[in-house]
Coordinates of C-alpha atoms and ligand atoms in Angstrom, one line a residue:
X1 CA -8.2 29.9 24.6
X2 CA -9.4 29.0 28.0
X3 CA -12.6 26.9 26.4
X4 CA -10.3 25.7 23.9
X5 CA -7.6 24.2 26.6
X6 CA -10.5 22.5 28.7
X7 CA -12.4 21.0 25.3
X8 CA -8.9 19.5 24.7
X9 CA -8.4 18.0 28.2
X10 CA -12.1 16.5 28.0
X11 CA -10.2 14.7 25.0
X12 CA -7.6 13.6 26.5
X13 CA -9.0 12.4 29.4
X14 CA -11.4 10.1 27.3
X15 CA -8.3 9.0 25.0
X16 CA -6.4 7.6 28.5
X17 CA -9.7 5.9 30.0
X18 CA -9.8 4.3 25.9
X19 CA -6.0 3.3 26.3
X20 CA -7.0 1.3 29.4
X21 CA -9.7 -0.6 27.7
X22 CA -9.8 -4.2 28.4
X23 CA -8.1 -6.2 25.8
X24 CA -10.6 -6.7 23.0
X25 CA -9.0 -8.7 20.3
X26 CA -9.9 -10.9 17.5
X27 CA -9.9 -14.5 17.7
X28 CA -7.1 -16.0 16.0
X29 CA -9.2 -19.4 15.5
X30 CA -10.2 -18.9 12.0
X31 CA -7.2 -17.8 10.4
X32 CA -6.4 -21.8 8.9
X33 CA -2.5 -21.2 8.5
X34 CA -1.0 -24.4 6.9
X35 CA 2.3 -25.4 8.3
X36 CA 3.4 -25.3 4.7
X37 CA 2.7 -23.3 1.4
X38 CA 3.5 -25.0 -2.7
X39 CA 3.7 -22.6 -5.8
X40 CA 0.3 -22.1 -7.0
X41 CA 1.0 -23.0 -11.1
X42 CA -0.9 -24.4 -13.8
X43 CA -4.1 -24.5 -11.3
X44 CA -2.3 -26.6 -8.5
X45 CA 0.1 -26.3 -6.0
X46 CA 3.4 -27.7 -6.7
X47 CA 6.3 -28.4 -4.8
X48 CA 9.7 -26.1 -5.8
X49 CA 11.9 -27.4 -8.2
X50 CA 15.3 -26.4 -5.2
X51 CA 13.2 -28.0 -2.5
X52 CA 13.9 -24.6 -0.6
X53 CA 11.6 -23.0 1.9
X54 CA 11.8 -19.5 3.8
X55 CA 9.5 -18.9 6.8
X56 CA 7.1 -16.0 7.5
X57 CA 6.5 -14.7 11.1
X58 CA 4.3 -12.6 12.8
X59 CA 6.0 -9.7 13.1
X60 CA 4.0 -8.8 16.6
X61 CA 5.1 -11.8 18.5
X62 CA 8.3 -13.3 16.0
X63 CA 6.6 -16.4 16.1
X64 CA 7.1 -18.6 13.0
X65 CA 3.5 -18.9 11.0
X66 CA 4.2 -20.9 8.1
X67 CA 6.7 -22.0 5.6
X68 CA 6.7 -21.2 1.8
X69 CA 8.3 -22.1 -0.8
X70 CA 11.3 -20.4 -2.6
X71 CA 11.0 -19.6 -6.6
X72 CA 13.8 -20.3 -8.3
X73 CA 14.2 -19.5 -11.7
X74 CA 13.6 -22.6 -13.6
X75 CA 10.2 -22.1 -11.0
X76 CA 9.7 -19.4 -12.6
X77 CA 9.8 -20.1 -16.3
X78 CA 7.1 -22.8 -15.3
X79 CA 5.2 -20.2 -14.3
X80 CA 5.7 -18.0 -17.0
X81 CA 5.0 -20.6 -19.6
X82 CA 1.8 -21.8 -18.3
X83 CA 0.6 -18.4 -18.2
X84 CA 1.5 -18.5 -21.7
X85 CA -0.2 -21.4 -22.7
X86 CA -3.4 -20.4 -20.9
X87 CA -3.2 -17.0 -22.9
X88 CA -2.7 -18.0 -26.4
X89 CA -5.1 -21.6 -26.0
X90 CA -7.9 -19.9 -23.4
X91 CA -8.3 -16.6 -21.8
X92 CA -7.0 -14.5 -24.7
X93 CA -10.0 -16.2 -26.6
X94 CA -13.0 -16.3 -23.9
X95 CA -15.4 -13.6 -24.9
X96 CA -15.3 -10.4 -22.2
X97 CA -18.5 -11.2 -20.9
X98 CA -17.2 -15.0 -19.4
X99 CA -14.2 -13.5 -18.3
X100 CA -16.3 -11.2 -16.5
X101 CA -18.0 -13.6 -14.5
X102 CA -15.0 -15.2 -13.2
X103 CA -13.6 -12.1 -11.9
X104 CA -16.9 -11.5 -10.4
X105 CA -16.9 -15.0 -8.6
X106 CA -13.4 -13.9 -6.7
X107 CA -15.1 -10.8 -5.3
X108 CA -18.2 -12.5 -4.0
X109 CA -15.5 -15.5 -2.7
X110 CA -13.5 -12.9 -1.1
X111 CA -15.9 -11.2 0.4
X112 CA -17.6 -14.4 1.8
X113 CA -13.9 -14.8 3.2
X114 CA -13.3 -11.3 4.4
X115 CA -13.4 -12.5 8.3
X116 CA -10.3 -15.0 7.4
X117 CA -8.2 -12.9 5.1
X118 CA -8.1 -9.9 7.4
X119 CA -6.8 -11.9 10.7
X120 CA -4.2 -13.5 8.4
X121 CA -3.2 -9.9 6.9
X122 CA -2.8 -8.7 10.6
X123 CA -0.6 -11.9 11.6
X124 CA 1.1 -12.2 8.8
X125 CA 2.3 -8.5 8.0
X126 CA 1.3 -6.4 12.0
X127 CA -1.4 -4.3 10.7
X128 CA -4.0 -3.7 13.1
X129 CA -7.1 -5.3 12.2
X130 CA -9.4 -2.6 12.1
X131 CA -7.4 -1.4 9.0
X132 CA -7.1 -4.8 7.4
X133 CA -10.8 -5.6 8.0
X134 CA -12.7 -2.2 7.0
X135 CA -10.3 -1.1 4.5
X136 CA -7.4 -3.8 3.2
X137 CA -10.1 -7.1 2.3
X138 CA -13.1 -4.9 1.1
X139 CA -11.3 -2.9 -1.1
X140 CA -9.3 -5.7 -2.4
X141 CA -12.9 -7.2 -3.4
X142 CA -14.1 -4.1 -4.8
X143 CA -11.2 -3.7 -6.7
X144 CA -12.3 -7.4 -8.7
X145 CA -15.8 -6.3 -8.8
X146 CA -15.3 -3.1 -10.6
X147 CA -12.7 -4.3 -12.9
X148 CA -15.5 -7.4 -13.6
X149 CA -17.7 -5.3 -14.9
X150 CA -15.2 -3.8 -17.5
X151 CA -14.3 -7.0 -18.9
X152 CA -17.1 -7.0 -21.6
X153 CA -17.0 -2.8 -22.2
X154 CA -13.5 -2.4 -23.4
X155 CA -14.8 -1.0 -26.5
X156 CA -16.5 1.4 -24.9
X157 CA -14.2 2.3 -22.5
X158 CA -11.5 2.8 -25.6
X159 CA -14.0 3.8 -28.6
X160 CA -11.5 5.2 -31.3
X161 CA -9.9 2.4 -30.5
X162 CA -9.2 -1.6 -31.0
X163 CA -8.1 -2.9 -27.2
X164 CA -6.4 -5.9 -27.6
X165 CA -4.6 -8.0 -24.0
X166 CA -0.6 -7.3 -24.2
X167 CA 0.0 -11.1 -23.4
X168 CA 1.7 -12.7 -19.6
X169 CA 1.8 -9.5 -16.8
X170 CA 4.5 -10.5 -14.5
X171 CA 3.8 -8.5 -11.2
X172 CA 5.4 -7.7 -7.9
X173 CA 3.8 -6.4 -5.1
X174 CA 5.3 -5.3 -1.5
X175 CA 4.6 -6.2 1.7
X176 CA 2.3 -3.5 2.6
X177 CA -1.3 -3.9 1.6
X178 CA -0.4 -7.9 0.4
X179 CA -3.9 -8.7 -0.4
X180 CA -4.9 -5.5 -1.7
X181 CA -2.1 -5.0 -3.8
X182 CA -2.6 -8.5 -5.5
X183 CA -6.2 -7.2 -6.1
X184 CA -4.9 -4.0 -8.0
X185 CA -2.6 -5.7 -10.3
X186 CA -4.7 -8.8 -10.9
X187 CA -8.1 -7.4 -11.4
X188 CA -7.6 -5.3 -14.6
X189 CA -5.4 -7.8 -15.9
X190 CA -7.4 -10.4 -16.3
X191 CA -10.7 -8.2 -17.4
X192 CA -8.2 -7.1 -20.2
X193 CA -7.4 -10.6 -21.2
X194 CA -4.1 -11.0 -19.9
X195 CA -2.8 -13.7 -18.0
X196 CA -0.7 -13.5 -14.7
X197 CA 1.9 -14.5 -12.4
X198 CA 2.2 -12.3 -9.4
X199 CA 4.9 -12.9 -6.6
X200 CA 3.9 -11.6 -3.0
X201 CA 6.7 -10.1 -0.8
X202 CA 8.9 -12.1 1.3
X203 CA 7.6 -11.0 4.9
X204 CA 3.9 -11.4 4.1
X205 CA 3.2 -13.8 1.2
X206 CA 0.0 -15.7 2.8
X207 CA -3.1 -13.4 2.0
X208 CA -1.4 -14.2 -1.9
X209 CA -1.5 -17.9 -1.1
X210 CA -4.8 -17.8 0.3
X211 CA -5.7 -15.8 -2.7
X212 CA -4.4 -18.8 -5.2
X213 CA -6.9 -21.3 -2.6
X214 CA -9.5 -19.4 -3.9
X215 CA -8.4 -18.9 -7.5
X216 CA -8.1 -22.6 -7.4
X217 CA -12.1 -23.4 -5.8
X218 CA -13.1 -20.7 -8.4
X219 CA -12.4 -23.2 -11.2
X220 CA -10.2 -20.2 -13.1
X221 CA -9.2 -22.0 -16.2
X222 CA -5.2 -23.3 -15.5
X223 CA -2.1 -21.0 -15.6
X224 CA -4.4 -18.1 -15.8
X225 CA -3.2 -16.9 -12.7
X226 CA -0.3 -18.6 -11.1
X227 CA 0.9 -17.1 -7.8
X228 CA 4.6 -17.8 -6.4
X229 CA 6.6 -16.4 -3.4
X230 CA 10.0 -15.6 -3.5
X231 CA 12.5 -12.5 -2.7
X232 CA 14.2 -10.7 -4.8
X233 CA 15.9 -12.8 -7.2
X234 CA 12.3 -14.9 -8.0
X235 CA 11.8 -11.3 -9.0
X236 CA 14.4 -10.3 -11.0
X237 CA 13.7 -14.3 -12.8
X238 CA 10.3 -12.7 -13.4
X239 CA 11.6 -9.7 -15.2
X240 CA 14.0 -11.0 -17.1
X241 CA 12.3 -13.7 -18.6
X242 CA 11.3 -13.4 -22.6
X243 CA 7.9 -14.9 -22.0
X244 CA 6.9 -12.1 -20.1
X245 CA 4.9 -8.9 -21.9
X246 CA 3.9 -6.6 -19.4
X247 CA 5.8 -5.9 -15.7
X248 CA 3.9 -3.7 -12.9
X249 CA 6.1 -3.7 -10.0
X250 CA 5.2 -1.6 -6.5
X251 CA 8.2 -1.1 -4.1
X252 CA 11.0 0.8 -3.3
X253 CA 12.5 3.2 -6.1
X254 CA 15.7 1.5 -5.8
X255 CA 14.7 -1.6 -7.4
X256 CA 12.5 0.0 -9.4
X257 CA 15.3 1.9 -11.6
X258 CA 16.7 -1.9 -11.7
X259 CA 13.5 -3.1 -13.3
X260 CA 13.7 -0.1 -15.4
X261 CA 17.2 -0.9 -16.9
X262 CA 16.3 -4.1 -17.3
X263 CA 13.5 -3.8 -19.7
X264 CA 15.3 -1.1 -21.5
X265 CA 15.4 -1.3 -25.0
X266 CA 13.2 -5.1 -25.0
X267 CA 8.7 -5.0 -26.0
X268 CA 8.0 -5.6 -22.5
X269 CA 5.7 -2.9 -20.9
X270 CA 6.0 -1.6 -17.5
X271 CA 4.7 0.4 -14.8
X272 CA 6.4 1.1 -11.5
X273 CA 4.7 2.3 -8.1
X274 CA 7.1 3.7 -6.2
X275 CA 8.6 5.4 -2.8
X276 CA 6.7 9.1 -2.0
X277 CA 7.5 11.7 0.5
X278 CA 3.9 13.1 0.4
X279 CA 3.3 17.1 1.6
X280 CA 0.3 17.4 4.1
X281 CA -0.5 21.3 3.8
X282 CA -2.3 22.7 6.6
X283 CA -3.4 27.0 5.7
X284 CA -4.9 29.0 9.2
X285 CA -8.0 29.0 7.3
X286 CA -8.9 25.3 7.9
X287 CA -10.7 23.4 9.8
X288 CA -7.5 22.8 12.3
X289 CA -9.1 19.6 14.2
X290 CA -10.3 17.9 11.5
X291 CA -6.9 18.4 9.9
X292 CA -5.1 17.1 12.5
X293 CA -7.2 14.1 12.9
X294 CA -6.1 13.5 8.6
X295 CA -2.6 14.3 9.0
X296 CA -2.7 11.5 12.1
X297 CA -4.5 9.1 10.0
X298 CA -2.0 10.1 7.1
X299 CA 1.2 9.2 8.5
X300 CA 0.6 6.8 11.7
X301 CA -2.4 4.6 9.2
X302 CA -0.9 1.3 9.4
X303 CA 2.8 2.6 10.8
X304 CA 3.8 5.1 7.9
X305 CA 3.9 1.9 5.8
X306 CA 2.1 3.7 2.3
X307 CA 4.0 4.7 -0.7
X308 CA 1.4 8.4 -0.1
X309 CA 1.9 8.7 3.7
X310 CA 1.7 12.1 4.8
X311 CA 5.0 12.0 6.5
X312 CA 6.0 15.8 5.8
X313 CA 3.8 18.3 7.3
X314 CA 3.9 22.0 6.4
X315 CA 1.8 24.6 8.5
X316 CA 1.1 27.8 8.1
X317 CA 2.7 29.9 10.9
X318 CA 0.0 31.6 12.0
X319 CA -1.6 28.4 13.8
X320 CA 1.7 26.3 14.0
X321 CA 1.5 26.5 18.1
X322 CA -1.7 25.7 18.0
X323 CA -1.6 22.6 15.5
X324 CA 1.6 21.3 17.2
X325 CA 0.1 21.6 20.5
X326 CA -3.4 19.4 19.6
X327 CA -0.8 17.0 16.9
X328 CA 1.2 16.2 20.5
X329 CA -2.3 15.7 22.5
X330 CA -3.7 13.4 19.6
X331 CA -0.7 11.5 19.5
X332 CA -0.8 10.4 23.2
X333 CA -4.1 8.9 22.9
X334 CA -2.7 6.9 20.2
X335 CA -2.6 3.3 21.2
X336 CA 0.1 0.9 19.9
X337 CA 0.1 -2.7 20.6
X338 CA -1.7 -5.9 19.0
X339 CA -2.7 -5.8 15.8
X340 CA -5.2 -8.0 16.4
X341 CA -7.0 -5.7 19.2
X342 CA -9.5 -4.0 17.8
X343 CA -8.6 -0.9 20.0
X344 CA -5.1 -0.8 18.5
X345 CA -3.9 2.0 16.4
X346 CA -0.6 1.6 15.5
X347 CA 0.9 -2.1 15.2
X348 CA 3.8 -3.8 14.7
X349 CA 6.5 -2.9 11.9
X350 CA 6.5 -5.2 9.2
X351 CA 10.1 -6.7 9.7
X352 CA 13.0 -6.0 11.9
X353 CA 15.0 -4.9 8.7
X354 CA 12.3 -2.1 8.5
X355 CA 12.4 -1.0 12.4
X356 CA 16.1 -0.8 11.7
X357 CA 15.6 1.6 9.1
X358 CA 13.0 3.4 11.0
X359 CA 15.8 3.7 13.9
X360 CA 18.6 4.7 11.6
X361 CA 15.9 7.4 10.4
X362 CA 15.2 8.5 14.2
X363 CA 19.2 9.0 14.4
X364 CA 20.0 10.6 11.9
X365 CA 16.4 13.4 12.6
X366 CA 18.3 14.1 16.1
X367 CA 22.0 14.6 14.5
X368 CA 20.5 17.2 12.0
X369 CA 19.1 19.3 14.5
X370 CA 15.5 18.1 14.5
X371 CA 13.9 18.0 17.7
X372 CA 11.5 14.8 18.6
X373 CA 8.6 14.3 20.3
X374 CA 7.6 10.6 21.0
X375 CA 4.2 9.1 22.4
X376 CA 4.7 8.3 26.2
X377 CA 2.2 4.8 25.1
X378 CA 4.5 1.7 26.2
X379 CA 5.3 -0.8 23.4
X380 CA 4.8 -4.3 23.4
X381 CA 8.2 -6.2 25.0
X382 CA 8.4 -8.8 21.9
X383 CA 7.5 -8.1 18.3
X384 CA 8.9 -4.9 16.0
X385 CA 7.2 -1.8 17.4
X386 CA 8.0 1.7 16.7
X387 CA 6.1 4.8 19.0
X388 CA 4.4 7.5 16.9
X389 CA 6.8 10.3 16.1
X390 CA 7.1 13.9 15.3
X391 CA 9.8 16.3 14.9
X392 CA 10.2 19.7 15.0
X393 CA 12.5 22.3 14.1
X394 CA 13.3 20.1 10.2
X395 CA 15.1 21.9 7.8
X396 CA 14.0 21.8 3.6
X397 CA 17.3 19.8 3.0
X398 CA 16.8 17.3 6.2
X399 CA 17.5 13.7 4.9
X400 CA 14.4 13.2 7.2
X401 CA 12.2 16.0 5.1
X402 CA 13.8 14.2 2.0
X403 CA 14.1 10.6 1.8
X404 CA 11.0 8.0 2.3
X405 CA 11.0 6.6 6.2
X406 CA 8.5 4.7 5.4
X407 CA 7.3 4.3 9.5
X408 CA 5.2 6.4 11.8
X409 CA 7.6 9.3 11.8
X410 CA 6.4 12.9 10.7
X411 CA 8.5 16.0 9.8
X412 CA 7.4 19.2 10.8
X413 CA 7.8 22.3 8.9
X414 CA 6.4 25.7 8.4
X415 CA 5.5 27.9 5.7
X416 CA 3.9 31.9 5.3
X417 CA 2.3 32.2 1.3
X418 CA 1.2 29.6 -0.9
X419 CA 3.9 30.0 -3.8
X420 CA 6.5 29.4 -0.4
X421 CA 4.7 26.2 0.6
X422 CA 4.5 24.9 -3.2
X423 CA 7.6 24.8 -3.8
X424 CA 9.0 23.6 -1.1
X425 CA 6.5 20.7 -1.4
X426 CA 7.0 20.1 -4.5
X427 CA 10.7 19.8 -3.9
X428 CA 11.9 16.4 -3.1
X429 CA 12.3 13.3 -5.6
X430 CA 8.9 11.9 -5.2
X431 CA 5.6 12.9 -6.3
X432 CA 2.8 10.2 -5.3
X433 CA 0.5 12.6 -3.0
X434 CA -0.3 15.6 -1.3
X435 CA -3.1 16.8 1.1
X436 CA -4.5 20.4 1.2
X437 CA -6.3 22.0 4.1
X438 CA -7.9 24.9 3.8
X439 CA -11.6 26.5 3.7
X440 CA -10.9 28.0 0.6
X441 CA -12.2 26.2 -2.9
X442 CA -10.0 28.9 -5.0
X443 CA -7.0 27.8 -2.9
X444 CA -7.5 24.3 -3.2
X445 CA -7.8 24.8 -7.2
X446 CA -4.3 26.3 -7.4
X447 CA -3.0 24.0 -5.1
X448 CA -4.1 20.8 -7.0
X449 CA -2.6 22.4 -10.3
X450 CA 0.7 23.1 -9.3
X451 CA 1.6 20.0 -7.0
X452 CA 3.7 17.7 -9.0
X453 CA 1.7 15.2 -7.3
X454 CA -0.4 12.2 -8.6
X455 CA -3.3 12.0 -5.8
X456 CA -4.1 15.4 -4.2
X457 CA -6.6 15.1 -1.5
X458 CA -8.6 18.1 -0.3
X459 CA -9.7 18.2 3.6
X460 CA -9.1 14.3 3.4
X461 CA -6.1 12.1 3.2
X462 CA -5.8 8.5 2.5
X463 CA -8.9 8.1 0.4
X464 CA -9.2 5.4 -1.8
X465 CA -11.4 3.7 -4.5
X466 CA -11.3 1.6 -7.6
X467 CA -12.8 4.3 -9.7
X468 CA -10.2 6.6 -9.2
X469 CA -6.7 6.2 -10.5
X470 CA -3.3 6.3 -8.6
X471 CA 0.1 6.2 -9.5
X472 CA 3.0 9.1 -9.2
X473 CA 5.4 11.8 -11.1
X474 CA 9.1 12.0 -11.1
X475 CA 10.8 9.3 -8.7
X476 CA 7.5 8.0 -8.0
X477 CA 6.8 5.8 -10.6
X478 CA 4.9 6.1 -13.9
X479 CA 1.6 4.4 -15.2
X480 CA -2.0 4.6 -13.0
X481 CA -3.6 1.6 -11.2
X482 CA -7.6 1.6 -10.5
X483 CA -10.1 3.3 -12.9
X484 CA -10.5 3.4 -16.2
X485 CA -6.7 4.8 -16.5
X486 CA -5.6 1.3 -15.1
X487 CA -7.1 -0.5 -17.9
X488 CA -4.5 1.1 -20.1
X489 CA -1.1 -0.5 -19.5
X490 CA -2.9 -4.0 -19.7
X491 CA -3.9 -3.3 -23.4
X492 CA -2.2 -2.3 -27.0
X493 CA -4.3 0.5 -28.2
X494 CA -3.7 1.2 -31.6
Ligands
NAI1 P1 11.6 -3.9 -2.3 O1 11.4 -2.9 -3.4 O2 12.9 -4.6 -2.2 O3 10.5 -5.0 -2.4 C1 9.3 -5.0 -3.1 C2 9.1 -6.2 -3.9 O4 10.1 -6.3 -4.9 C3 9.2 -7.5 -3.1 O5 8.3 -8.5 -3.6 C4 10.6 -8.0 -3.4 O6 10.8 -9.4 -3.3 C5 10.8 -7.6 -4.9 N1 12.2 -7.4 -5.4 C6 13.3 -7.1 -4.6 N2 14.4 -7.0 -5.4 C7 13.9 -7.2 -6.7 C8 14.5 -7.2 -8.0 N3 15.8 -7.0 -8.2 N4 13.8 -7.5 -9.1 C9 12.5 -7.7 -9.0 N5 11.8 -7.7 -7.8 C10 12.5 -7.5 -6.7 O7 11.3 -3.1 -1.0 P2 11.8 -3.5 0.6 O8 13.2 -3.8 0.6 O9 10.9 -4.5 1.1 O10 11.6 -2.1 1.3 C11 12.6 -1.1 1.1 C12 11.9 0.3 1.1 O11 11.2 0.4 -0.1 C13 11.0 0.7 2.2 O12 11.7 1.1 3.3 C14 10.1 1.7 1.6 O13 10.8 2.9 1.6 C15 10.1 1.3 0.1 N6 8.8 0.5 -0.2 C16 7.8 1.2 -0.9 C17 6.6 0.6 -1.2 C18 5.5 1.2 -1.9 O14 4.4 0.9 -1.7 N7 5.8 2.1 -2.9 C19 6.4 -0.8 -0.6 C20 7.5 -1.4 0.1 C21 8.6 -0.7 0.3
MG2 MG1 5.1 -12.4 7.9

């Protein structure tokens, strides 16, 4: 124990020299932010029929960044119908294989971009840079490449079968992974043949725009992909409209039951990605540093902003003390602050409506009982910052073990057998993800079986690629994104 306490303190000490590190951040100089932003339709950029604007800020500093333009819905039928018109006349037509190389071109484009798009997804949205340049912009590329290459294997992806497109996908993505969500629901669109019009989220909609710059340069045939910002009611336009076939919508669950009712009984075809409340599951057989170091990349990874954040954590009681006490030590070194440091960890909270539900969420932990435990690192005076949380002493029924936070804010809880800890993980609303830890391969097969839970990770957390598909169970959602699985909601298969 004695060995163990001084290895730890070896740690910490080099965890508070690295939080004193000179200020190493990115420079801001090639991120070309246009004062304004038009509604990418039709292949050009075109001013809204309202003449309204909205502005997106950096939610680090509160500084204004841009102004874009608000869809309204006779913006949105244009939309719609050129998507239409470039369907039936053009890409429902071009064989797979010239499809293919068009999707292709984005990826290499985005990729030759990647410096550009990942400082503007750090102003734009607050998450550190190190995330949005090794894992948001290359995956978002990937995502286009592998989908490129299924454009002209449909049939054999779907042998007993005659794949044909569904028609105009109208998708909504959240202000989370901007970029890399319009990646997901564009890609296999358009390898399937289907034409688009995707609306960014109202706190981060310039990754999208930028996105629709290079659509544009890559000569994409127009109205193929039209890309409009809006809030909620460009949304709902979207939905509603009879032009469009096919709706994938990520967000919260709330508005995805309103999406749900109203499609009901019409041809379009959905699929919804929604809230989670994902179970991190830590036995006293596993490797206990290197599960720590997941569950703090689960749940403080770009502030507890992920649909499969691992913001409830169950450990074994045997090596609770011991897993709290090296959770609290990790979370000290944890550095919050710029997002476009490179040192940072943890930045800035997407919009002040969200650190106000974060807060509400701290309150009502403390009223319940739980006891917190908060990082000692000091928080930037301007911008929406939230420390890295933890609480103890959570009951099953807590609202805080229960409901999606969606910050850096982890519930604690503890468990003895494994039928104990499945059922208590698998009871809440959601089921996006899980996370097993444990030395034991026969352990980890049961586990995987009986979570009700979409993505189970083994001895890993977080893990993503466009082979493998994603999507949740019960309040979660329905339908899979990436692999071949995400090909499926894009095509009539009969
Ligand atoms: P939201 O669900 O309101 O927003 C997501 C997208 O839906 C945005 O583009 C928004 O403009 C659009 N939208 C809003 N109302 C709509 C409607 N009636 N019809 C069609 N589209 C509509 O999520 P919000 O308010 O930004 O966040 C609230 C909570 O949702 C978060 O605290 C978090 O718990 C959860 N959330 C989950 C996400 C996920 O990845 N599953 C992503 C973002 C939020
Ligand atoms: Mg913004």
């Amino acid at each position: 124990m004695a060995k163990d306490d001084k290895k730890d303190n070896t740690l910490k000490l080099k965890f508070d020299s690295a939080r004193n590190l000179a200020p190493a951040p990115e420079s801001k100089s090639i991120a070309k932010i246009k004062p304004q932003y038009e509604l990418f339709i039709n292949g050009s950029f075109v001013k809204p029929e309202s003449g309204k604007y909205f502005d997106t800020i950096n939610p680090a500093t509160e500084e204004k960044l841009s102004q874009v333009a608000e869809a309204s819905p006779a913006d949105v039928d244009k939309a719609i119908k050129s998507a239409k018109s470039a369907y039936q006349k053009v890409w429902s037509k071009m064989p797979g294989k010239e499809r293919a190389k068009y999707i292709f071109r984005i990826s290499r484009m985005i990729q030759e971009k990647a410096r550009e798009f990942a400082v503007v997804e750090s102003l734009d949205g607050g998450k550190p840079i190190r995330e949005s340049r090794d894992f948001d912009v290359p995956t978002a590329a990937n995502h286009f490449f592998y989908y490129a290459g299924w454009a002209d294997k449909l049939n054999y992806a779907f042998p007993t079968k005659t794949p044909r497109p569904v028609g105009v996908a109208s998708q909504i993505i959240p202000w989370n992974f901007p970029l890399l969500m319009a990646a997901w629901k564009i890609a296999p669109a358009l390898a399937t043949g289907n034409t688009v019009v995707l609306k960014s989220a109202e706190t981060t909609p310039l990754t999208a725009l930028m996105l629709a710059e290079l659509i544009q340069e890559a000569d994409l045939p127009p109205g193929v992909v039209n890309i409009i910002t809006g809030a909620g009611e460009t949304g709902a336009a979207m939905v509603s409209h009879p032009d469009t076939d096919k709706i994938a919508f990520t967000g919260s669950t709330d508005v995805g039951k309103i999406i749900q009712k109203a499609v009901a009984s019409t041809h379009k075809k959905v699929t919804l990605e929604l809230g989670g409340k994902a179970a991190n599951i830590i036995f006293d057989d596993a490797p206990l540093d290197q599960a720590v170091e997941g569950v703090i990349n689960g749940i403080f990874f770009n502030q507890g902003h992920v649909c499969c954040a691992g913001s409830r954590l169950y450990v074994q009681e045997s090596v609770y003390d011991i897993v709290l006490r090296k959770l609290k030590d990790r979370l000290e070194t944890l550095i919050v602050g710029d997002p476009l440091d490179k040192n940072t960890d943890i930045g800035a909270i997407n919009s002040r409506g969200q650190l106000e539900t974060i807060q509400k969420y701290l309150k009502i932990g403390v009223q319940e009982g739980g006891e917190i435990y908060q990082s000692s690192c000091p928080l930037p005076k301007k911008g929406f910052f939230c420390s890295p949380t933890l609480f103890t002493n959570v009951s099953q029924s807590s609202r805080i073990a229960q409901e999606e936070i969606f910050g850096p804010v982890l519930s604690i809880l503890t468990f003895r057998t494994e039928d104990e800890v499945i059922e208590k993980a698998n009871n809440t609303p959601y089921g996006l993800s899980a996370g097993v830890w444990t030395d034991k391969g026969s352990k980890i097969f049961n586990m995987t079986t009986k979570l009700r839970a979409g993505v189970v990770w083994a001895n890993t957390f977080n893990k993503f690629d466009p082979t493998s598909p994603f999507g949740g169970f019960k309040e979660s959602g329905f339908g899979r994104e990436g692999g071949l699985h995400g090909l499926m909601p894009y095509l009539h298969l009969d």
